[in-house]
Structures are given as structure tokens and as C-alpha cells.
Amino acid sequence: MLRAARVVCRNLVNKRSVQETKFPLHNLHFRRHHHHFLPSFRCRRPLPRTSPLCYSTLSRLPPQRSRLLPVSYGYQTQRHFWVARLASRLLKLRYLVLGSAVGGGYTAKKTYDQWKEMFPDLSEYKWIVPDFVWELDEHIDFDKFSKSLPDAEELAKLLPDFEKLGESFSLLKGWFSSGSGGETVFKATDSQGFDSAEKQYKKGLLGELILLQQQIQQHEEDARRASGNVNTGNSQQKRKASDKEKVDQLQEELLRTQLKYQRILERLEKENKELRKFVLQKDDKGIHQRKLKKSLIDLYSEVLDILSDYDANYNTQDHLPRVIVVGDQSAGKTSVLEMIAQARIFPRGSGEMMTRSPVKVTLSEGPHHVAMFKDSSREFDLTKEEDLAALRDEIEIRMRKSVKNGQTVSPETISLSVKGPGIQRMVLVDLPGVISTVTSGMAPDTKETIFSISKAYMQNPNAIILCIQDGSVDAERSIVTDLVSQMDPQGRRTIFVLTKVDLAEKNVASPNRIQQIIEGKLFPMKALGYFAVVTGKGNNNESIESIKDYEEEFFQGSSLLKNGMLKAHQVTTKNLSLAVSDCFWKMVRESVEQQADAFKATRFNLETEWKNNYPRLRELDRNELFEKAKNEILDEVISLSQVTPKHWEEILQKTLWERVSTHVIENIYLPAAQTMNSGTFNTTVDIKLKQWTDKQLPHKAVEVAWDTLQQEFSRFMTERKGKEHDDIFDKLKASVKEESIKRHKWNEQAEDSLRVIQHNALEDRSISDKQQWDAAIYFMEETLQSRLRDTESVIRDMVGPDWKERWLNWTSRSLEQSTRNETKKELEKMLNVNEDHPAYIANDEVTTVRKNLETRGVEVDPVLIKDTWHQVYRRHFLKSALGHCNLCRRGFYYYQRHFVDSELECNDVVLFWRIQRMLGITANTLRQQLTNSEVRRLEKNVKEVLEDFAEDSEKKVNLLTGKRVQLAEDLKKVREIQEKLEAFIEALHQEK
């Protein structure tokens, strides 16, 4: 009998081995579509192929069929009961197998889903793999390939020896035996099966992780069961102490298992980080020669940067998600953000306000841990302490620059991006800490300004609020929780973070208070999730790694975890970072398309408004208008070099004579004309001219040249060009002209060379021909007549209107004018008596005039008499000089003979010829300097001014204004926002 049973069992085992050889081939095709990580076992009643297979070790036994069960010759002594016993055991086996299959399948499915989410996202690096690899499915028939594999018998040689599984039949003997021994054997068999499964799982790190997860679940069930037994009632008071110890032991074991699980996760993340870094840095065989596409978070950050500068004039508000970090001052906001960014990047201070303006930090993944500002190309290496210090200093400088007009905080946003391996992708905005009292040194409205800035960011319905609460202070002192509860009363987008939990555990008398905070029962606000973190020991020089180690060490020994007040997923900044990132991207996917549609409608409205108001003009924004104005200004500067030399010299000579004519007449010609003979006249003129040339004339000439250059430049800049003239550039051109002239400096060496030229020109007295003589006389007459007209005008103002004007205009003289008129008449009588009277009136003559006026009842002051004499004598002298000039028209012949045997002397004509010649030579010299150097230097200054203006956006805003410019700017920004949003949405869909 026993021999026959062994033969039957061997046949069954051999047949089972043949059936098992077909399983790997089926599983090969199955895994290509579903990617199961765990081994599958064939059960007596197999589940559908798409469901997870069971893990029970009983699946290793050969399936028993009903037609084979009667062959059990080894149990003849119990033939009256073996049928019922066998049926009961088979029913129990069926439920156990099915229960194991369902439980194990659920665990495997959950583990697979979790690890699928934790697996690194390599969709951005598809370009590393050549495109033809992704198209293999189209060119290769994998079904034919699987059929071409070796048959089951050949594959069976590669598999383990399934005959060893026959040893399991020895266990059936004990299982079919009576009593409770069967259950004991079954449990032993099941435990041995799980032990073998553990050995198989532990072949890889993933298997360790799955085992740890199963152990954590088992420990949690045991802990709950034990804690339930502690609270069952008064009947178990005697075992209360032992059960409590068991609960504590289970919780400690659970905590150790969770920490081990966390360490394995960190190992995997580290390996993942190194892998991603290697993938990003790889540049093999020209694969990486094409430019990397911008990451998803970088595209999103660009949209936010543009929106921060966009003025919502058309009711299109910015409702794109951001993570808004708010909290009371010194609550640890910045420290939490640094832990998420994995670098100490923000300025630090002891108790004082450090965050003075919002800081937008875009976190993304990259091969190197670097930081960069939006408006700068410099990269800060966050692995180097000197770069970290420079980054902190730069952030502090930018914050202080943004604070203007005596304010303490500023709403101006500082944009910063941080990249590094393993950093969670998101956009965070660190806001100034909320304060309750304004201290000395702060602006009076600092508190209200911080509240308004915080509300402006939090009122965005899609903003995720990261509410930071200091755990080391009393909860009743919190200000930010009330503010957050006002902005998000339902807590649908708020994540609460309790910082400094290590200090809270030491200082708080009742640990249950911390539990109430984490469970959301202490504050009136609601939140999506609650987290507890530790951000170091308070030392500013701590590194991120040391803070992480301290945080892990603290929670490992914390009674808050041991007593179940905190859950493992609620602690550490790593878990917080993962939760915030998931929430952020969930909010982005839900709201971004709605925002894109809103900006599409805004774009249509703006384009319609432009067509209605400016149908014939191109849509030029401020930068494009500046470039157009820049080209026009440069063309106008070039036009200066095209001015003719004749035009330059005429303007220079005329302007220079207008500046020096008064000095020549008053200080040179009039004093010399008072001399008695020609020799004294010429001597006086030579002395006066040399003094003038040495001290004043060269400098005055350079001033005239510089003013002339400015006038011509201004004429070209302000000249209207008919219908093509665009007055929108007038303000810009005026500012460029003013700044260019301010920067321009004339060559100082020009005065020295000009002094020599002018001195040589004035020393020449030889008039070569009659034409020059006539030109000198004409120049003299024109000058004297101009002076005479000016003098007549002054006298008319002194004495008032004459009788004709009084009758025609019904005007009258004032008392002073009447007095001056009487004085003038008396002085004219004196000049008529002595036409050769000198220029100065003597004191006795003044007394005589005053007494003559007093006899007629006119009281006159001596000062008034001298003042009137000066103008009366000037008119007398100028008329005499003009008369003498007419006589000298025929004097060129006598001049050639040096006025020998002639009563006519025309030395004054020679003086005006010398001055006229000096003016011509000076004008020619200045014109050469203008055209050869000064115009070019001015053009260079204009280019520098335009370049400086191009970099100063604020100045461009002030100089290019108007509805047309603003409308074009809005239209440009809305188009850019819409295009970037569409590109982001497309990339977002590809990532899904």
C-alpha cells in the first residue's frame, strides 16, 4: 500500500512539474504589460490573470483534484472517518488560501501603487533614449518573439528542482491527523512559508521595503489590539500593567520599524538622486548636443514672473497657485523654506525682522545644487559656503533696495530659483513675518502693510497657505492663525506646520496640548494637514545635513511618537515637502486651464480696443518704441556732421560778436576814442586787446562754440518732420539731449591753441584791399547803429513818452520821468556848447546843472544827473562816430599813405577790421574743432545715454507714457502670458 502511494505521489509531482514549466512563459508576457514586482504562485483555484496572485506558502503544494483523493492507502485504520475529516480540512484550506490570496493581493497592489508614485519621473529625459527605441512595438512582433522562445521542457531545466516540493506531502500526514495537532502543523507550515518568502524578498532593497511595510501594518494592528485590551473594563485590572508594558513594547518596536523604513527610503532617494544627476549630466555620443527643454516648473515660474509685473486693468486677476509661507515673526518660516530648498539661503538675524519683502523661490530638480536670480546670470553654488554667504548678502541688499521712502517692508517681489538633485518641484513665496506691535525704527504703518501684503497673496483662491506656528510659545499668542482662518475658513488650501517641536516638548507642561494642535482642535482654523518639524538647535551656522540628523534623532526618541500623539507621516520636513508638492501640483492641474481661458478673453478685448483706437498704427510696446526713438535720435546726431562749414562759421561769428561786442565798445573803443591823437589811440587799443585776449576771449569763444553746438543739436532733435513726426518721443528726446549735453565736456586744450591764434590775428593792422576796407566800415556802421538804437531805447524809457505818444496813446510821464527829461535837456545844452566834451562830467558841471534845474523848480539828485549824462553822452558819441565813419569811406587811399598830409584819421576803422578778422579766424578754428572732434564725442555721449536708458526700465516708463503705450504693453504681456500658459499646459499634459 505504502509503495503504491509513493508511486502515485511521484507521478503527481512529475505532472505538476510539467504544468509549472508553462507558467514562466505566460508570466513573461504578463509582466511586459503590468510590471509586477512580486513573484506569483499558482493556487488551487487560480484568480483571473489581471488580479494579483496569492502569497501563501500553501500555493507551493500540488493541486489536489477530487478524482485523486481516494488514493490514500496509508489511512485504512480510520476508514470510517477519513472522508468527513478530509472534507472539513479541504474547506478550511480553501478559506485560508482565498484569504491569503485576497490579503496578499491587496498588500501587493498597495505597495506597487506607492512605489510607482515614488519612482523617479524620467519623462523629461525621454530624449536620452533614441526615438527608434520607442517605436520598437511598431516594428517588432513580441507575440511571435515569445512563441519563438524555447518550450517548457527546456525552460524547466533552468528552474529550481520542483521535485523537492514533494517533501511537502509529508506535512499532509500531520494535517490529516486528528486533534489540534493538525492546526499546529498548519501554522508551522505557514510560518515556514512566510520565512521562505522573506528570504526571497530580501534579495533586493525593494523586497526589504515591502517586508518592512508589512511589519509596520502588523505592529500597528498588534498595538491597537493591545491598547484595546487595556481598556476593556474592570475585569482585566490585574493584567493592566502587563498589557500596558506590551503596548509600550509594541509601539517602540513599531517606531523602530518605521525609522528603519524611513532610512531605507532615504537610501533609495539618495540612489535616485545620484541616478537623476547622472542622467542630467550625461553627454555621450552627441545625445545631449541639442538644447535642453525648460522644465515644467521653470515654465510655470516664468508665467508667475510675468504676472507679477502685469497690471490687471481688465479684471483678469492672477489666480495661479503658489505656496504662500506665512507666520508670526521669528516663527521659523524661513528655516522651514530652507529645509525644503536644502540650503541656508536667507539672511538670518536674532529676533529682528529679516524678511522685508516677498521672496518667490522656484524649486526644481537639476544636476547641481545652484541658485540664480531672475534678472541675473550669475549662478550661486549652494555647496560652497562662500557662495551661500554671497547669496544671502545679495538677497539682503535687494530687500533693502526695495524698501523706499522710509518704509520698513516692501511689496516688491524678489524672484529666485533653486535647483538641485532630489528637490521637490514647487513655487513658494516667503512673506514678511506678521507682527503685533510696531517697535522703534519701524515705519508707523508697518503692521498694516504686512497684513495687506499677506492678504493680497492669500486671497488668491488657488494659493496654498503654509501656516507656520512656533511650538515653543503659547498658542494664544499666535496672530497668523486668525488671519489664515479669515482667508481660508474651510481649510481647503491650508497646511499647518508646528515648528520647534523639540522646545515645545521640553517647555509644554501638558503634551496633550501639542496633540490638540496637530489634530486641529486647539485653534479655530482648519487645515488640509498638520505637520510637526524641527529646524535645528537655533544655531545659525548649522548645516542642512546636521539639522536633518538632529530632527531624525529627536523624533526617534520623542515620547510624542512613542505615545501615539504624532503619526510618522506627520513629522520631518521631508514628509512636509512631499505633501506640499503634491498639494501644489494638484491645485495647478485643477486651475491652470481656467486661467488660460481668462487671459484668452482678455487678449481678445485688448486687440479689439487697439483696432478701434489706433487702426493705422502697429502695436509697438515700450521697448519697441524706445528702439524706434533710438534710431531717430542717432540719425539726428549724424545730421550734425552734415552741416556745411559756411553755416557753422556764420553762426559762430555772429554769436561770438554778440557776446563780446559790449566789452569791445565799452572797454576798448570808447576809452581809446577819448585820446587826443592817433598814436595814443593805437597804443591804448593794443594794450586793451592783449589783456582781453590773455584773460577772457579764448574762454568766451569756447563757450560760444559749445552753446552753438547745443543749439544745433536741439534744433535737429526738436524739429518736426511733417506727418511722420510722432510726438510720443518728444519727452524722451528732450531727456536724452539734456543728459548728453550734461555729460559732454569741451577739450580744455582748445583754449590754449585758440589764444595764440587770436593774438596773432589781432596784431595784424594791414588791410590789403579796398574790399576789406569797405567791409570793415560796414561792420563798424552796423555795430554803432545797433548801439545807438539800444541807447535811444534806454533814454526813451528814462524820460517817458514824447508829446506825440502822449497825445495819441493818452499817456503821461511820471514824476521821475519828468525830472529826467528836464535833466536830459540841460545836459544836451551843455554838449551843444562843447561837442568835444570828454566822456566824464566834472563835479562842478554837475553842480551847475543842478542849480539850473532848481531855478526852474526841479529838484535833482547828483546821482541822477550822472546816470542821465552817461546815456546822453553815449548817444552823442555814437552819432559823432557814425558821421566820422561816413567820412572814412573815402579814406582807403590815405590809409595806404599812412594818413600823411591828411587831416582824416581812420584808426577806428582799422580797429574794427582787426576785430572782424579775429572773429572770422576764431570762427574757422572753432568750426574745425566742432566737426573734427566735438560732434563725434557728442554722438558717443548720446549712444551711451541711450544704452543707459535702455537698461533703466523705470526711466523708460517715465519717458514713454500715454494710453497708446500702456495698451500696447498690456497686449504684449497678455499674449506672452497666454502663450506661456499654453506651453505649460501642453507640457503638463505630456507629463501625465
PDB file of C-alpha atoms in Angstrom, residues 526-730:
ATOM      1  CA  LYS A 526      -8.984  74.328   9.761  1.00  0.00           C
ATOM      2  CA  ALA A 527      -6.340  72.756   7.545  1.00  0.00           C
ATOM      3  CA  LEU A 528      -5.795  70.011   4.991  1.00  0.00           C
ATOM      4  CA  GLY A 529      -2.949  68.546   7.003  1.00  0.00           C
ATOM      5  CA  TYR A 530      -0.911  69.095  10.147  1.00  0.00           C
ATOM      6  CA  PHE A 531       2.844  68.609  10.439  1.00  0.00           C
ATOM      7  CA  ALA A 532       5.437  68.868  13.206  1.00  0.00           C
ATOM      8  CA  VAL A 533       9.028  69.709  12.318  1.00  0.00           C
ATOM      9  CA  VAL A 534      12.318  70.589  13.941  1.00  0.00           C
ATOM     10  CA  THR A 535      14.524  73.118  12.168  1.00  0.00           C
ATOM     11  CA  GLY A 536      17.707  72.838  14.219  1.00  0.00           C
ATOM     12  CA  LYS A 537      19.017  73.805  17.620  1.00  0.00           C
ATOM     13  CA  GLY A 538      18.876  77.554  16.979  1.00  0.00           C
ATOM     14  CA  ASN A 539      22.467  77.847  15.760  1.00  0.00           C
ATOM     15  CA  ASN A 540      22.773  79.963  12.614  1.00  0.00           C
ATOM     16  CA  ASN A 541      25.866  78.053  11.475  1.00  0.00           C
ATOM     17  CA  GLU A 542      24.165  74.647  11.399  1.00  0.00           C
ATOM     18  CA  SER A 543      24.207  72.851   8.075  1.00  0.00           C
ATOM     19  CA  ILE A 544      21.150  71.287   6.484  1.00  0.00           C
ATOM     20  CA  GLU A 545      22.544  67.786   6.980  1.00  0.00           C
ATOM     21  CA  SER A 546      23.147  68.343  10.687  1.00  0.00           C
ATOM     22  CA  ILE A 547      19.621  69.720  11.081  1.00  0.00           C
ATOM     23  CA  LYS A 548      18.202  66.645   9.316  1.00  0.00           C
ATOM     24  CA  ASP A 549      20.197  64.324  11.583  1.00  0.00           C
ATOM     25  CA  TYR A 550      19.081  66.214  14.670  1.00  0.00           C
ATOM     26  CA  GLU A 551      15.453  66.120  13.516  1.00  0.00           C
ATOM     27  CA  GLU A 552      15.585  62.361  12.909  1.00  0.00           C
ATOM     28  CA  GLU A 553      17.330  61.761  16.224  1.00  0.00           C
ATOM     29  CA  PHE A 554      14.773  63.847  18.083  1.00  0.00           C
ATOM     30  CA  PHE A 555      11.713  62.133  16.654  1.00  0.00           C
ATOM     31  CA  GLN A 556      13.323  58.717  17.135  1.00  0.00           C
ATOM     32  CA  GLY A 557      13.451  59.284  20.881  1.00  0.00           C
ATOM     33  CA  SER A 558      10.450  61.570  21.206  1.00  0.00           C
ATOM     34  CA  SER A 559       7.673  60.485  23.526  1.00  0.00           C
ATOM     35  CA  LEU A 560       5.216  62.208  21.196  1.00  0.00           C
ATOM     36  CA  LEU A 561       5.692  59.410  18.668  1.00  0.00           C
ATOM     37  CA  LYS A 562       6.049  56.669  21.224  1.00  0.00           C
ATOM     38  CA  ASN A 563       2.770  57.598  22.871  1.00  0.00           C
ATOM     39  CA  GLY A 564       0.969  57.883  19.551  1.00  0.00           C
ATOM     40  CA  MET A 565       0.346  61.617  19.801  1.00  0.00           C
ATOM     41  CA  LEU A 566       2.062  62.129  16.449  1.00  0.00           C
ATOM     42  CA  LYS A 567       1.917  59.875  13.426  1.00  0.00           C
ATOM     43  CA  ALA A 568       5.043  59.010  11.490  1.00  0.00           C
ATOM     44  CA  HIS A 569       3.773  60.699   8.333  1.00  0.00           C
ATOM     45  CA  GLN A 570       3.173  63.960  10.225  1.00  0.00           C
ATOM     46  CA  VAL A 571       6.778  64.572  11.233  1.00  0.00           C
ATOM     47  CA  THR A 572      10.011  65.731   9.497  1.00  0.00           C
ATOM     48  CA  THR A 573      10.390  68.393   6.845  1.00  0.00           C
ATOM     49  CA  LYS A 574      10.866  65.669   4.243  1.00  0.00           C
ATOM     50  CA  ASN A 575       7.305  64.457   4.635  1.00  0.00           C
ATOM     51  CA  LEU A 576       6.131  68.070   4.723  1.00  0.00           C
ATOM     52  CA  SER A 577       7.925  68.798   1.448  1.00  0.00           C
ATOM     53  CA  LEU A 578       6.330  65.803  -0.256  1.00  0.00           C
ATOM     54  CA  ALA A 579       2.857  66.735   0.967  1.00  0.00           C
ATOM     55  CA  VAL A 580       3.176  70.396  -0.069  1.00  0.00           C
ATOM     56  CA  SER A 581       4.489  69.438  -3.502  1.00  0.00           C
ATOM     57  CA  ASP A 582       1.617  67.017  -4.091  1.00  0.00           C
ATOM     58  CA  CYS A 583      -0.933  69.609  -2.998  1.00  0.00           C
ATOM     59  CA  PHE A 584       0.694  72.275  -5.161  1.00  0.00           C
ATOM     60  CA  TRP A 585       0.617  70.231  -8.359  1.00  0.00           C
ATOM     61  CA  LYS A 586      -2.913  69.055  -7.673  1.00  0.00           C
ATOM     62  CA  MET A 587      -4.024  72.688  -7.407  1.00  0.00           C
ATOM     63  CA  VAL A 588      -2.086  73.604 -10.556  1.00  0.00           C
ATOM     64  CA  ARG A 589      -3.735  70.884 -12.622  1.00  0.00           C
ATOM     65  CA  GLU A 590      -7.173  71.940 -11.409  1.00  0.00           C
ATOM     66  CA  SER A 591      -6.872  75.678 -12.087  1.00  0.00           C
ATOM     67  CA  VAL A 592      -4.360  76.401 -14.853  1.00  0.00           C
ATOM     68  CA  GLU A 593      -6.680  75.844 -17.808  1.00  0.00           C
ATOM     69  CA  GLN A 594      -9.304  78.168 -16.341  1.00  0.00           C
ATOM     70  CA  GLN A 595      -6.666  80.901 -16.025  1.00  0.00           C
ATOM     71  CA  ALA A 596      -5.575  80.335 -19.621  1.00  0.00           C
ATOM     72  CA  ASP A 597      -9.149  80.841 -20.822  1.00  0.00           C
ATOM     73  CA  ALA A 598      -9.441  84.073 -18.821  1.00  0.00           C
ATOM     74  CA  PHE A 599      -6.322  85.531 -20.415  1.00  0.00           C
ATOM     75  CA  LYS A 600      -7.509  84.453 -23.835  1.00  0.00           C
ATOM     76  CA  ALA A 601     -10.646  86.539 -23.337  1.00  0.00           C
ATOM     77  CA  THR A 602      -8.572  89.479 -22.073  1.00  0.00           C
ATOM     78  CA  ARG A 603      -6.380  89.293 -25.158  1.00  0.00           C
ATOM     79  CA  PHE A 604      -9.420  89.494 -27.414  1.00  0.00           C
ATOM     80  CA  ASN A 605     -10.688  92.590 -25.575  1.00  0.00           C
ATOM     81  CA  LEU A 606      -7.331  94.347 -25.820  1.00  0.00           C
ATOM     82  CA  GLU A 607      -6.930  93.603 -29.515  1.00  0.00           C
ATOM     83  CA  THR A 608     -10.428  94.947 -30.186  1.00  0.00           C
ATOM     84  CA  GLU A 609      -9.668  98.160 -28.294  1.00  0.00           C
ATOM     85  CA  TRP A 610      -6.439  98.672 -30.237  1.00  0.00           C
ATOM     86  CA  LYS A 611      -8.164  98.239 -33.590  1.00  0.00           C
ATOM     87  CA  ASN A 612     -10.821 100.767 -32.641  1.00  0.00           C
ATOM     88  CA  ASN A 613      -8.414 103.449 -31.352  1.00  0.00           C
ATOM     89  CA  TYR A 614      -5.267 103.006 -33.462  1.00  0.00           C
ATOM     90  CA  PRO A 615      -6.271 101.266 -36.687  1.00  0.00           C
ATOM     91  CA  ARG A 616      -3.270 102.507 -38.717  1.00  0.00           C
ATOM     92  CA  LEU A 617      -0.532 102.026 -36.154  1.00  0.00           C
ATOM     93  CA  ARG A 618       1.492  98.962 -35.352  1.00  0.00           C
ATOM     94  CA  GLU A 619       1.300  97.504 -31.866  1.00  0.00           C
ATOM     95  CA  LEU A 620       4.671  98.678 -30.567  1.00  0.00           C
ATOM     96  CA  ASP A 621       5.308  98.132 -26.896  1.00  0.00           C
ATOM     97  CA  ARG A 622       7.566 100.343 -24.782  1.00  0.00           C
ATOM     98  CA  ASN A 623      10.784  98.562 -25.708  1.00  0.00           C
ATOM     99  CA  GLU A 624       9.980  98.626 -29.416  1.00  0.00           C
ATOM    100  CA  LEU A 625       9.067 102.313 -29.246  1.00  0.00           C
ATOM    101  CA  PHE A 626      12.340 103.011 -27.473  1.00  0.00           C
ATOM    102  CA  GLU A 627      14.291 101.265 -30.229  1.00  0.00           C
ATOM    103  CA  LYS A 628      12.471 103.316 -32.846  1.00  0.00           C
ATOM    104  CA  ALA A 629      13.173 106.550 -30.976  1.00  0.00           C
ATOM    105  CA  LYS A 630      16.793 105.496 -30.524  1.00  0.00           C
ATOM    106  CA  ASN A 631      17.261 105.131 -34.282  1.00  0.00           C
ATOM    107  CA  GLU A 632      15.689 108.536 -34.906  1.00  0.00           C
ATOM    108  CA  ILE A 633      17.928 110.222 -32.338  1.00  0.00           C
ATOM    109  CA  LEU A 634      21.061 108.636 -33.790  1.00  0.00           C
ATOM    110  CA  ASP A 635      20.030 109.792 -37.263  1.00  0.00           C
ATOM    111  CA  GLU A 636      19.594 113.330 -35.960  1.00  0.00           C
ATOM    112  CA  VAL A 637      23.020 113.261 -34.317  1.00  0.00           C
ATOM    113  CA  ILE A 638      24.563 112.127 -37.594  1.00  0.00           C
ATOM    114  CA  SER A 639      22.878 115.102 -39.272  1.00  0.00           C
ATOM    115  CA  LEU A 640      25.167 117.382 -37.237  1.00  0.00           C
ATOM    116  CA  SER A 641      28.152 116.158 -39.235  1.00  0.00           C
ATOM    117  CA  GLN A 642      26.349 117.146 -42.448  1.00  0.00           C
ATOM    118  CA  VAL A 643      26.057 120.843 -41.526  1.00  0.00           C
ATOM    119  CA  THR A 644      28.058 122.944 -44.004  1.00  0.00           C
ATOM    120  CA  PRO A 645      31.219 124.735 -42.821  1.00  0.00           C
ATOM    121  CA  LYS A 646      29.792 128.066 -44.004  1.00  0.00           C
ATOM    122  CA  HIS A 647      26.737 127.623 -41.791  1.00  0.00           C
ATOM    123  CA  TRP A 648      28.900 126.757 -38.781  1.00  0.00           C
ATOM    124  CA  GLU A 649      31.184 129.777 -39.279  1.00  0.00           C
ATOM    125  CA  GLU A 650      28.349 132.240 -39.805  1.00  0.00           C
ATOM    126  CA  ILE A 651      26.605 131.111 -36.628  1.00  0.00           C
ATOM    127  CA  LEU A 652      29.820 131.071 -34.612  1.00  0.00           C
ATOM    128  CA  GLN A 653      30.955 134.514 -35.799  1.00  0.00           C
ATOM    129  CA  LYS A 654      27.585 136.130 -35.208  1.00  0.00           C
ATOM    130  CA  THR A 655      27.131 134.588 -31.763  1.00  0.00           C
ATOM    131  CA  LEU A 656      30.680 135.410 -30.677  1.00  0.00           C
ATOM    132  CA  TRP A 657      30.318 139.094 -31.661  1.00  0.00           C
ATOM    133  CA  GLU A 658      27.026 139.312 -29.768  1.00  0.00           C
ATOM    134  CA  ARG A 659      28.830 138.066 -26.679  1.00  0.00           C
ATOM    135  CA  VAL A 660      31.918 140.331 -26.927  1.00  0.00           C
ATOM    136  CA  SER A 661      30.566 143.490 -28.609  1.00  0.00           C
ATOM    137  CA  THR A 662      29.672 145.168 -25.343  1.00  0.00           C
ATOM    138  CA  HIS A 663      33.173 144.621 -23.990  1.00  0.00           C
ATOM    139  CA  VAL A 664      34.754 145.913 -27.219  1.00  0.00           C
ATOM    140  CA  ILE A 665      32.666 149.094 -27.307  1.00  0.00           C
ATOM    141  CA  GLU A 666      32.700 149.902 -23.575  1.00  0.00           C
ATOM    142  CA  ASN A 667      36.175 148.808 -22.561  1.00  0.00           C
ATOM    143  CA  ILE A 668      38.269 149.163 -25.726  1.00  0.00           C
ATOM    144  CA  TYR A 669      36.761 151.547 -28.302  1.00  0.00           C
ATOM    145  CA  LEU A 670      35.266 154.258 -26.038  1.00  0.00           C
ATOM    146  CA  PRO A 671      38.372 154.615 -23.792  1.00  0.00           C
ATOM    147  CA  ALA A 672      40.669 154.731 -26.830  1.00  0.00           C
ATOM    148  CA  ALA A 673      38.440 157.271 -28.607  1.00  0.00           C
ATOM    149  CA  GLN A 674      38.902 159.729 -25.721  1.00  0.00           C
ATOM    150  CA  THR A 675      42.601 160.093 -26.509  1.00  0.00           C
ATOM    151  CA  MET A 676      43.971 163.219 -28.169  1.00  0.00           C
ATOM    152  CA  ASN A 677      45.946 161.694 -31.079  1.00  0.00           C
ATOM    153  CA  SER A 678      46.246 158.559 -33.199  1.00  0.00           C
ATOM    154  CA  GLY A 679      49.415 157.309 -31.511  1.00  0.00           C
ATOM    155  CA  THR A 680      47.791 157.251 -28.115  1.00  0.00           C
ATOM    156  CA  PHE A 681      44.654 155.648 -29.654  1.00  0.00           C
ATOM    157  CA  ASN A 682      46.647 152.788 -31.179  1.00  0.00           C
ATOM    158  CA  THR A 683      48.668 152.257 -28.008  1.00  0.00           C
ATOM    159  CA  THR A 684      45.553 152.106 -25.860  1.00  0.00           C
ATOM    160  CA  VAL A 685      43.885 149.700 -28.299  1.00  0.00           C
ATOM    161  CA  ASP A 686      46.886 147.352 -28.382  1.00  0.00           C
ATOM    162  CA  ILE A 687      47.090 147.214 -24.592  1.00  0.00           C
ATOM    163  CA  LYS A 688      43.357 146.586 -24.175  1.00  0.00           C
ATOM    164  CA  LEU A 689      43.274 143.911 -26.895  1.00  0.00           C
ATOM    165  CA  LYS A 690      46.204 141.971 -25.412  1.00  0.00           C
ATOM    166  CA  GLN A 691      44.654 141.979 -21.940  1.00  0.00           C
ATOM    167  CA  TRP A 692      41.350 140.817 -23.380  1.00  0.00           C
ATOM    168  CA  THR A 693      42.989 138.041 -25.395  1.00  0.00           C
ATOM    169  CA  ASP A 694      45.011 136.738 -22.481  1.00  0.00           C
ATOM    170  CA  LYS A 695      42.169 136.583 -19.963  1.00  0.00           C
ATOM    171  CA  GLN A 696      38.684 136.422 -21.474  1.00  0.00           C
ATOM    172  CA  LEU A 697      38.491 135.996 -25.217  1.00  0.00           C
ATOM    173  CA  PRO A 698      39.540 132.286 -25.628  1.00  0.00           C
ATOM    174  CA  HIS A 699      37.232 131.100 -22.859  1.00  0.00           C
ATOM    175  CA  LYS A 700      34.379 133.193 -24.215  1.00  0.00           C
ATOM    176  CA  ALA A 701      34.956 131.739 -27.683  1.00  0.00           C
ATOM    177  CA  VAL A 702      34.817 128.139 -26.383  1.00  0.00           C
ATOM    178  CA  GLU A 703      31.591 128.916 -24.549  1.00  0.00           C
ATOM    179  CA  VAL A 704      30.117 130.279 -27.764  1.00  0.00           C
ATOM    180  CA  ALA A 705      31.152 127.149 -29.692  1.00  0.00           C
ATOM    181  CA  TRP A 706      29.629 124.840 -27.061  1.00  0.00           C
ATOM    182  CA  ASP A 707      26.388 126.831 -26.975  1.00  0.00           C
ATOM    183  CA  THR A 708      26.236 126.778 -30.759  1.00  0.00           C
ATOM    184  CA  LEU A 709      26.664 123.012 -30.794  1.00  0.00           C
ATOM    185  CA  GLN A 710      23.846 122.672 -28.257  1.00  0.00           C
ATOM    186  CA  GLN A 711      21.560 124.911 -30.272  1.00  0.00           C
ATOM    187  CA  GLU A 712      22.130 122.984 -33.473  1.00  0.00           C
ATOM    188  CA  PHE A 713      21.680 119.649 -31.677  1.00  0.00           C
ATOM    189  CA  SER A 714      18.459 120.888 -30.090  1.00  0.00           C
ATOM    190  CA  ARG A 715      17.236 122.156 -33.443  1.00  0.00           C
ATOM    191  CA  PHE A 716      17.669 118.745 -35.024  1.00  0.00           C
ATOM    192  CA  MET A 717      16.114 116.966 -32.034  1.00  0.00           C
ATOM    193  CA  THR A 718      13.012 119.164 -31.812  1.00  0.00           C
ATOM    194  CA  GLU A 719      12.441 119.769 -35.489  1.00  0.00           C
ATOM    195  CA  ARG A 720       9.122 118.350 -36.649  1.00  0.00           C
ATOM    196  CA  LYS A 721       9.227 116.104 -39.689  1.00  0.00           C
ATOM    197  CA  GLY A 722       5.788 116.718 -41.108  1.00  0.00           C
ATOM    198  CA  LYS A 723       3.192 113.979 -40.872  1.00  0.00           C
ATOM    199  CA  GLU A 724       5.761 111.366 -39.885  1.00  0.00           C
ATOM    200  CA  HIS A 725       6.528 113.164 -36.637  1.00  0.00           C
ATOM    201  CA  ASP A 726       5.460 111.191 -33.552  1.00  0.00           C
ATOM    202  CA  ASP A 727       5.112 113.420 -30.512  1.00  0.00           C
ATOM    203  CA  ILE A 728       5.240 110.390 -28.223  1.00  0.00           C
ATOM    204  CA  PHE A 729       9.051 110.618 -28.497  1.00  0.00           C
ATOM    205  CA  ASP A 730       9.353 114.318 -27.561  1.00  0.00           C
TER     206      ASP A 730
END
